[in-house]
XYZ file of C-alpha atoms in Angstrom:
483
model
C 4.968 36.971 -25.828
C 5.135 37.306 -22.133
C 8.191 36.551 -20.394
C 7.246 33.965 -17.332
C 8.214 35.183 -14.163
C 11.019 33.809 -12.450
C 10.958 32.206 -9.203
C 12.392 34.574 -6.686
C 12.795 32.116 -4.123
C 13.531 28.495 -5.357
C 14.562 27.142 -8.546
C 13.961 23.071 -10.536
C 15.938 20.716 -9.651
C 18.308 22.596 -6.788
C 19.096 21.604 -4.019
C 18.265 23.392 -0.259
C 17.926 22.863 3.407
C 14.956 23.525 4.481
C 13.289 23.194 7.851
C 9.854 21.380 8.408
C 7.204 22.870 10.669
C 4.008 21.653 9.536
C 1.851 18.380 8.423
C -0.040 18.052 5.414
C -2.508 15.032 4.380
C -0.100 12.117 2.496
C 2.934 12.995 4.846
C 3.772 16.300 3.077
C 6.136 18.313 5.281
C 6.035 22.115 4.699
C 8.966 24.315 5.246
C 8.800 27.830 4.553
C 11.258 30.048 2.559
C 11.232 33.463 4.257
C 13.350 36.315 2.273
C 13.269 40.190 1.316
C 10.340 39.077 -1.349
C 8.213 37.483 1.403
C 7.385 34.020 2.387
C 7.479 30.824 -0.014
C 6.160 27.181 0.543
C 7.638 24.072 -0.099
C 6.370 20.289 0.504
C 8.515 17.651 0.937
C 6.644 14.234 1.335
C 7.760 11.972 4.096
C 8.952 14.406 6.512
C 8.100 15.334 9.375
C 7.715 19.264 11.891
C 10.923 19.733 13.503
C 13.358 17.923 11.354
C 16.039 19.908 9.005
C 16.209 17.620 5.939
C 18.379 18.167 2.103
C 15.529 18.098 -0.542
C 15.754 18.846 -3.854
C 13.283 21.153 -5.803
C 10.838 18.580 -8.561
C 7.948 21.488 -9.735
C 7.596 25.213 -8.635
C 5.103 27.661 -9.219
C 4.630 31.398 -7.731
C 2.914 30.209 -4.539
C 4.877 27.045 -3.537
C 7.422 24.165 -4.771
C 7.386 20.121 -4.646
C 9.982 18.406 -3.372
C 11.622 15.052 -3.177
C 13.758 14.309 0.008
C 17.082 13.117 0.092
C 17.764 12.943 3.331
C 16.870 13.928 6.935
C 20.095 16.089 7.934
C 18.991 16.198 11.357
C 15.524 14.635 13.444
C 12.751 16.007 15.184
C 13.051 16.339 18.823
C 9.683 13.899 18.917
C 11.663 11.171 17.330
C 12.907 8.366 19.189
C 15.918 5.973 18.950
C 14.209 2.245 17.563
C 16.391 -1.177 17.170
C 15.444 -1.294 13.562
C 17.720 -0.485 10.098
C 15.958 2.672 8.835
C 14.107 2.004 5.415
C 12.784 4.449 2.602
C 9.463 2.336 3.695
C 9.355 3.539 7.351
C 9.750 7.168 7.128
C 8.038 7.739 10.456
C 9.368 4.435 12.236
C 11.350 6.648 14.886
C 8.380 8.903 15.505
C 5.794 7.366 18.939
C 2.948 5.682 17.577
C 0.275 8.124 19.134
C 1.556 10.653 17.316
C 1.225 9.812 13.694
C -2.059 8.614 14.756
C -2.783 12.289 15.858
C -0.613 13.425 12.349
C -3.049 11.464 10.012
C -6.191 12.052 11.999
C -5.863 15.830 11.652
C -4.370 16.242 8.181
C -7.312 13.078 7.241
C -10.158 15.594 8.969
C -9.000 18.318 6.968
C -8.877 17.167 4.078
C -12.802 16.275 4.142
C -13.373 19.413 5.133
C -10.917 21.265 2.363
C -12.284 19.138 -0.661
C -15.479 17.453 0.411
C -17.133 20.501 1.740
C -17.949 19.114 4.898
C -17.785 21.658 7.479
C -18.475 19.566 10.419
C -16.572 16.367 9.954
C -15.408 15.981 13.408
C -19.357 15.292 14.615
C -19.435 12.494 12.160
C -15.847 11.385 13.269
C -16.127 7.450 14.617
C -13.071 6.149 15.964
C -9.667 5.536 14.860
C -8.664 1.837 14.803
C -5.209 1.063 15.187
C -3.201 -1.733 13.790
C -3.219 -4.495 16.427
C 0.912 -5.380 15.438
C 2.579 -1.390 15.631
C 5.455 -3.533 14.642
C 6.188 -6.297 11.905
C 2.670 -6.138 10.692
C 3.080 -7.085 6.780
C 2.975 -9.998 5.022
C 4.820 -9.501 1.587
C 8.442 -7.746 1.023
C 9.660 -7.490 -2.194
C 13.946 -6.882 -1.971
C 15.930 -5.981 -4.710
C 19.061 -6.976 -6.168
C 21.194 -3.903 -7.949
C 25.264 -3.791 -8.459
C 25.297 -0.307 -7.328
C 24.909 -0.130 -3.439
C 25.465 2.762 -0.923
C 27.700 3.690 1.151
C 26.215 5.662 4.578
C 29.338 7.089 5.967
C 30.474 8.455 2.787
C 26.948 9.007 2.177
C 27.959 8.002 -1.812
C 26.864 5.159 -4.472
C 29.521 2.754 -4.423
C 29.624 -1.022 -6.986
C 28.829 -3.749 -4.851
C 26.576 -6.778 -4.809
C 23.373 -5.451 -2.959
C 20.485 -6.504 -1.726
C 17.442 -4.907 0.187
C 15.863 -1.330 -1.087
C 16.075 1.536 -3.771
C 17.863 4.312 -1.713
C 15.717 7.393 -1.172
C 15.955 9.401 -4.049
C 18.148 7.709 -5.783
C 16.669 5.009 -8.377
C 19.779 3.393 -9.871
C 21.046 2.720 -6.400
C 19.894 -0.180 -3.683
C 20.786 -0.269 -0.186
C 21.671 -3.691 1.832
C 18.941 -4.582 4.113
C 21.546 -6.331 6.930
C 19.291 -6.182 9.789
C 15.293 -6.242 10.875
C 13.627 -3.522 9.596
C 10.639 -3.882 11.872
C 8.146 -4.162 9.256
C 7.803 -7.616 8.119
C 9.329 -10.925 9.361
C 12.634 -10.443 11.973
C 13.955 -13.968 11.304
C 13.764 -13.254 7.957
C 15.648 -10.030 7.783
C 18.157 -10.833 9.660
C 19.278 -13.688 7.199
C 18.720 -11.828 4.053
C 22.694 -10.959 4.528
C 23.339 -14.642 3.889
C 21.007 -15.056 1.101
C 22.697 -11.661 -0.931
C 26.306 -14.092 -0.065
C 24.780 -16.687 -0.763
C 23.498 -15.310 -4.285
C 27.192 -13.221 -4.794
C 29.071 -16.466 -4.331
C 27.822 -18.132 -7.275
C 29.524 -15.209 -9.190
C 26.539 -13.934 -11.330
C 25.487 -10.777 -11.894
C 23.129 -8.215 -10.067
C 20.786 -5.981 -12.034
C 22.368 -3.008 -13.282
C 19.708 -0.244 -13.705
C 21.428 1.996 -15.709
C 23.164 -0.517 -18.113
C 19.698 -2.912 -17.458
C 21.777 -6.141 -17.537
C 22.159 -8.501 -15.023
C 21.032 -12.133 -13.887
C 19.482 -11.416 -10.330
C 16.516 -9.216 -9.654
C 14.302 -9.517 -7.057
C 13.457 -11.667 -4.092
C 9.798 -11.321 -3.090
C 8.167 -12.926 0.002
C 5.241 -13.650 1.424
C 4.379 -14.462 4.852
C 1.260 -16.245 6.294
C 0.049 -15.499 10.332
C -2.133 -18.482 10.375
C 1.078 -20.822 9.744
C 3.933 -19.171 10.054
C 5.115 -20.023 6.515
C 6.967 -18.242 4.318
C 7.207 -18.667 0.290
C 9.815 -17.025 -2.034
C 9.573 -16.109 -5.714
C 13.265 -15.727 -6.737
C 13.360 -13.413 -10.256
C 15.997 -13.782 -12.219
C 16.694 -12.959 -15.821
C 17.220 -16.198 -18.179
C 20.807 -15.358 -18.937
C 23.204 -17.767 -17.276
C 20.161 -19.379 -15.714
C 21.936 -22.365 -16.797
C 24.844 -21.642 -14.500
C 22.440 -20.987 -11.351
C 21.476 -24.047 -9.269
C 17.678 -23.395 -8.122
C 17.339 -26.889 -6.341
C 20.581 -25.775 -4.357
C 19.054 -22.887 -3.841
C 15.621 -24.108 -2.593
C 17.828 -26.123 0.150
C 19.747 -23.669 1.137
C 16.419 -21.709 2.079
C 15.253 -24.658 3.784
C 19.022 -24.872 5.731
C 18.102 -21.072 6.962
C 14.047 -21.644 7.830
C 13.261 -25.532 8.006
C 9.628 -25.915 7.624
C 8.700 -22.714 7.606
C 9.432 -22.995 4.243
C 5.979 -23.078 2.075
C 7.752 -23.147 -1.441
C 10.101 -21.172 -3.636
C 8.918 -20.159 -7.150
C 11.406 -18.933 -9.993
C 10.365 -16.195 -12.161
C 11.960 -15.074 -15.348
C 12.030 -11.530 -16.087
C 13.892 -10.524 -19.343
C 12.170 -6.815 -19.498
C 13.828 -3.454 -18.757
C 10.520 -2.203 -16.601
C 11.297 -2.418 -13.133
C 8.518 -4.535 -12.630
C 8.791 -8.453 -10.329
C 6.787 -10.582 -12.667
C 7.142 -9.616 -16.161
C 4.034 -9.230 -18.750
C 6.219 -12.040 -20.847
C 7.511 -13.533 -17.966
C 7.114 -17.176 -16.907
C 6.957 -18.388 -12.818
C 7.645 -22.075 -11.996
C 7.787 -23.621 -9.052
C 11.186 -24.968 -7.717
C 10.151 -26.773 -4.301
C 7.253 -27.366 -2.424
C 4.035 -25.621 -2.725
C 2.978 -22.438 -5.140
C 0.290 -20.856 -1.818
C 0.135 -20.093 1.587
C -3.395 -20.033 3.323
C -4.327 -17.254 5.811
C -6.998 -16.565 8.003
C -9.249 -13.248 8.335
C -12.227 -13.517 10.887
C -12.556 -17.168 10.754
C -12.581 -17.373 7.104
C -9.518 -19.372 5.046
C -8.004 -17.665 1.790
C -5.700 -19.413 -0.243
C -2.831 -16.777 -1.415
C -0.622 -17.305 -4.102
C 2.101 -15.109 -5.419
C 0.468 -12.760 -7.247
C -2.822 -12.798 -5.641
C -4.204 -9.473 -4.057
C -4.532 -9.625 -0.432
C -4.491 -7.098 2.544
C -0.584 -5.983 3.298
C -1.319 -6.583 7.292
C -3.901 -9.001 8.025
C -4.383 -8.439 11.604
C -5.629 -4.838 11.041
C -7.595 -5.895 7.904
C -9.404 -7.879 10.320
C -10.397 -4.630 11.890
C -10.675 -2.933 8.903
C -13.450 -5.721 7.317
C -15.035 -5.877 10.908
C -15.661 -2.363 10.678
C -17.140 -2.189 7.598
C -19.314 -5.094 8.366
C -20.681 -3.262 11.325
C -21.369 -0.198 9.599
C -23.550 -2.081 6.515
C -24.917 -4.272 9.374
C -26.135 -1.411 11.650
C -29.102 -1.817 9.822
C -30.405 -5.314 9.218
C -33.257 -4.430 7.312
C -31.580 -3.227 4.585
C -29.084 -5.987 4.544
C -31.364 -9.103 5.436
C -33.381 -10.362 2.233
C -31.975 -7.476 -0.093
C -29.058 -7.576 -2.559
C -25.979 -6.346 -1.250
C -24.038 -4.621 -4.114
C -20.096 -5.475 -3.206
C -18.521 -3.238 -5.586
C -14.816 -3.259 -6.788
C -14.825 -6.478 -4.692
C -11.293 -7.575 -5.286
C -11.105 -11.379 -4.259
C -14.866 -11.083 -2.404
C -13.083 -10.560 1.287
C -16.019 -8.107 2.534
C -18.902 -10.089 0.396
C -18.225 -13.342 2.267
C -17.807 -11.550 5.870
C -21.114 -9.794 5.281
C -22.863 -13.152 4.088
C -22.313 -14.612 6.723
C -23.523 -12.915 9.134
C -26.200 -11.874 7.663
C -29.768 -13.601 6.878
C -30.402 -15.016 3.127
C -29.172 -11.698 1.937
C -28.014 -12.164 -1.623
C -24.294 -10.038 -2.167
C -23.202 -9.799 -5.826
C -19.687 -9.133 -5.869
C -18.404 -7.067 -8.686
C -14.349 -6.311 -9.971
C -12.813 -6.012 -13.492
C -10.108 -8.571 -12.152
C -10.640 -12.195 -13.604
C -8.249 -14.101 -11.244
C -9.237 -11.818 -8.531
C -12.536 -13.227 -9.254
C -11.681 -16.788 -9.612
C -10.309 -16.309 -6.304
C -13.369 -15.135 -4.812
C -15.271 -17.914 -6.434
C -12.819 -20.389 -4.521
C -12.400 -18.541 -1.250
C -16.094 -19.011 -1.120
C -16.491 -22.389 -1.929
C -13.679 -23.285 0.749
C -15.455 -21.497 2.885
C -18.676 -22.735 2.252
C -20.737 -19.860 2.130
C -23.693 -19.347 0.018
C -25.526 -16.300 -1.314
C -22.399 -15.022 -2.618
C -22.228 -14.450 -6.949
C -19.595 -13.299 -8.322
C -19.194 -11.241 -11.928
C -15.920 -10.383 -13.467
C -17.182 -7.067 -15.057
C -16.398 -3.505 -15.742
C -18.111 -2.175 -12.565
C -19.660 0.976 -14.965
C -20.960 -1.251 -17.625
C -22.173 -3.951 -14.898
C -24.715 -2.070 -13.538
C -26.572 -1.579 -16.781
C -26.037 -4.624 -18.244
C -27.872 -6.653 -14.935
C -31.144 -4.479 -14.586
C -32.742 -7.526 -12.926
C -30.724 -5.869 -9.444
C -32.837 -2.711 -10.085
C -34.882 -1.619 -7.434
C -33.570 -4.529 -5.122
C -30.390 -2.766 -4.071
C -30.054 -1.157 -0.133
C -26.863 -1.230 0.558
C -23.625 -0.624 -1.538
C -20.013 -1.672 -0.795
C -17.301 0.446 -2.679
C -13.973 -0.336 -2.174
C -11.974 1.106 -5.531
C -8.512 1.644 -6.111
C -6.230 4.495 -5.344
C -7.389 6.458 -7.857
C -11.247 6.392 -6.610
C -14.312 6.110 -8.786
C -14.743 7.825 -11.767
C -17.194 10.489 -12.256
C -19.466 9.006 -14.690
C -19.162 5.111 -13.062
C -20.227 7.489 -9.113
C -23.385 8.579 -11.161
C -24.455 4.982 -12.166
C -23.843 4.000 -8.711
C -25.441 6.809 -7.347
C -28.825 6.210 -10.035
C -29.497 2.954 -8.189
C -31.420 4.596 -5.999
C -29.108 2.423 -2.427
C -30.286 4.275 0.173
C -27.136 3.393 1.981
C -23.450 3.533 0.852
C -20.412 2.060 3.002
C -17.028 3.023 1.282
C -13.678 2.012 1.567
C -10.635 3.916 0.765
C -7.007 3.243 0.687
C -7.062 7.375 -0.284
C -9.153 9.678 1.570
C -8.235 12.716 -1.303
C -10.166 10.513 -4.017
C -12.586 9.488 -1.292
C -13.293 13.052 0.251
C -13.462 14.677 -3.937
C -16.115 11.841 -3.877
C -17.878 12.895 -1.163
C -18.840 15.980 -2.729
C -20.710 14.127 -5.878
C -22.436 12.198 -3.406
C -23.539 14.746 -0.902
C -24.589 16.524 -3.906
C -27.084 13.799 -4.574
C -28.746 13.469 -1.533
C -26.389 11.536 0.493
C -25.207 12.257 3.808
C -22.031 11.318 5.925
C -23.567 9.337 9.217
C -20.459 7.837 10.707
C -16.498 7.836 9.814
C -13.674 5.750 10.904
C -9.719 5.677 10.189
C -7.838 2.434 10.425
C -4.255 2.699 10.307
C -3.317 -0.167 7.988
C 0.505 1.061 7.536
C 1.834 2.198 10.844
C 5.166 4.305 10.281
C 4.048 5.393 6.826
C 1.844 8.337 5.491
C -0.987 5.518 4.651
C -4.654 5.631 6.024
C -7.501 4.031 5.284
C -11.064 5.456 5.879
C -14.536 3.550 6.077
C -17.263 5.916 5.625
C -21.399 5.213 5.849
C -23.584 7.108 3.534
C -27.149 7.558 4.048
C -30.085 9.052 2.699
């Protein structure tokens, strides 16, 4: 049997120092390893050219080596000081705005070029839309609780009541949040110190990863733009819940926010998964109401807590004006046609498109019952018509309705991370739409995609990037197709 050649330059699971001098797609860093056996790579997501960061090694092969970071030992000279605590979730919060939008342009070009074979994506290249709020743009945060915190001088896990976010790299340990972390709401943030004193003060337990024991978990909110309000889902575990006060609680949230309080909702979580809301889990509500309403374009969506909807609203707006203006561009095959909204979530895009559109008929389509309940709803509320809604496989859908043959001009597709799969892209594709606007929250599935469907006769007219995650790696792309 052969022996398998050892790695002459890094080895799993050690630990190095490694400098960072170029940008790949996703926020991959890549340092080099240069020794008497040549030159090695290594990616280390998150980082970014110019800073010296402590990563350790996760896979290698001959060529190159994945790794995780641990921390940034010393910043890029592009960075900049900012007012905010640094989180896991902002790995690019010190860098200036124009230049992760030049970052994830280039490595978001490349990529369509690398893996869906087209050569001359920058003629097709639209705009890039930016998020209207750079800072505290989202509108959920989900904090947790853990009873092993860290300590940054001595840069070492220390047992203490904490509350805020995993530590980079290191899953049994959280990290206090004490301060705005520029992301989501500042008023907020800067009291969640009081709520983790608050919660230690009553003298029950944290969740301990390791040991998985504990009585508090996680406190999620959600924030709505349109009001201002906020509403809390505290999740506990049932144990001792009978010591634990949730009324008290509930006032002492209203003490820190007054009526900006929508509700607060109590979820019991007894699993080990670090999941918020448990498969066998139950959610009550404690005080006040169990949504928030928000407002995209005009329209009103009711949210609740674990409804879907777009992490920052303002640039969603954007994001769903663009993609009405690309299946809008032409009105012929929009205006008295069906409208195909595919993977339709809770029927955001459908209802923008119907209405502003003429008596065109969009049949929204998504595996997700609830999602589609909410669609049904959202609609109502909103009192648009021409909108139908099927909670369906979106593969099996299309064969099971033939009475949309022929009929179809214009397909939304706006699938998950992991993009569409093969065989569902063919069914789509067999329809015979001679145009195709797609969403993606990841251009790599999108641009693999792209290759199928240039394949079969479709073309890329326009493309645009909308930056729905400022100071992460995230990009979303809206592409037309045409035949």
């Amino acid at each position: 049997m052969a022996r398998r050649e050892r790695n002459k330059f890094v080895k799993r699971g050690e630990t190095i120092d490694i400098l960072i001098e170029d940008y790949a797609f996703g926020g991959k860093g890549i340092g080099r390893i240069r020794n008497e056996h040549g030159e090695f790579v290594v990616f280390v997501p998150n980082t970014l050219p110019g800073q010296l960061v402590k990563a350790q090694v996760k896979k290698s092969s001959k060529k190159y080596a994945e790794c995780k970071l641990l921390d940034v030992l010393k910043p890029s000279e592009d960075e900049v000081e900012t007012p905010y605590q640094d989180i896991p979730g902002a790995p690019y919060i010190q860098l200036p705005i124009d230049k992760q939008h030049d970052y994830k342009t280039q490595s978001t070009l490349e990529l369509f070029k690398r893996i869906g074979k087209v050569k001359d994506i920058e003629s097709k290249f639209d705009e890039f839309v930016s998020s209207p709020n750079t800072f505290h743009y989202r509108n959920k945060m989900e904090y947790g609780f853990s009873a092993i915190g860290y300590n940054r001088e001595a840069k070492t896990d220390v047992d203490e009541f904490t509350l805020g976010f995993k530590r980079r790299g290191l899953w049994w340990c959280g990290d206090n949040l004490n301060s705005d972390s520029g992301l989501f709401d500042a008023q907020l943030e800067n009291h969640l110190k009081d709520i983790r004193a608050y919660c230690e003060n009553t003298g029950l337990a944290p969740w301990h990863a390791p040991k998985k024991e504990g009585f508090f978990r996680f406190f999620v909110v959600r924030k709505s733009y349109k009001t201002n309000k906020l509403l809390f889902n505290l999740v506990t575990t049932s144990y001792d819940l009978d010591q634990f006060d949730l009324d008290a609680f509930a006032n002492y949230l209203v003490e820190l926010f007054g009526d900006r309080v929508a509700g607060l909702l109590h979820t019991i979580n007894d699993e080990i998964g670090d999941r918020t809301i448990a498969t066998t889990g139950s959610i009550s509500l404690v005080y006040g109401e169990d949504k928030i309403v928000e407002e995209l374009l005009g329209l009103n969506f009711e949210i609740s807590m674990k409804s879907f909807f777009q992490t920052n609203p303002k640039c969603a707006e954007k994001l769903y004006s663009k993609v009405a203006d690309y299946a809008l561009e032409n009105k012929d095959a929009i205006d008295n046609t069906v409208v195909l909204d595919l993977f339709c979530g809770t029927g955001t895009i459908g209802q923008i498109v119907a209405s502003k559109s003429n008596n065109a008929k969009i049949v929204g389509v998504d595996i997700v019952a609830s999602a589609i309940a909410d669609a049904k709803e959202n609609a109502k509320r909103n009192n648009i018509k021409g909108l139908e809604f099927y909670a369906a496989d979106v593969g099996k859908f299309l064969t099971e309705h033939p009475e949309f043959k022929n009929k179809i001009r214009t397909i939304i597709l706006d699938p998950a991370r992991a993009g569409i799969a093969p065989k569902t892209l063919n069914k789509i594709i067999n329809l015979g739409a001679e145009r195709l606007v797609y969403v993606s929250c990841n251009p790599a599935t999108q641009a693999r995609d792209t290759e199928q469907l240039m394949q079969s006769g479709y073309e890329i007219k326009k493309l645009s990037l909308v930056d729905q995650f400022p100071h992460t790696a995230h990009i979303e792309t809206v592409v037309l197709f045409e035949k």
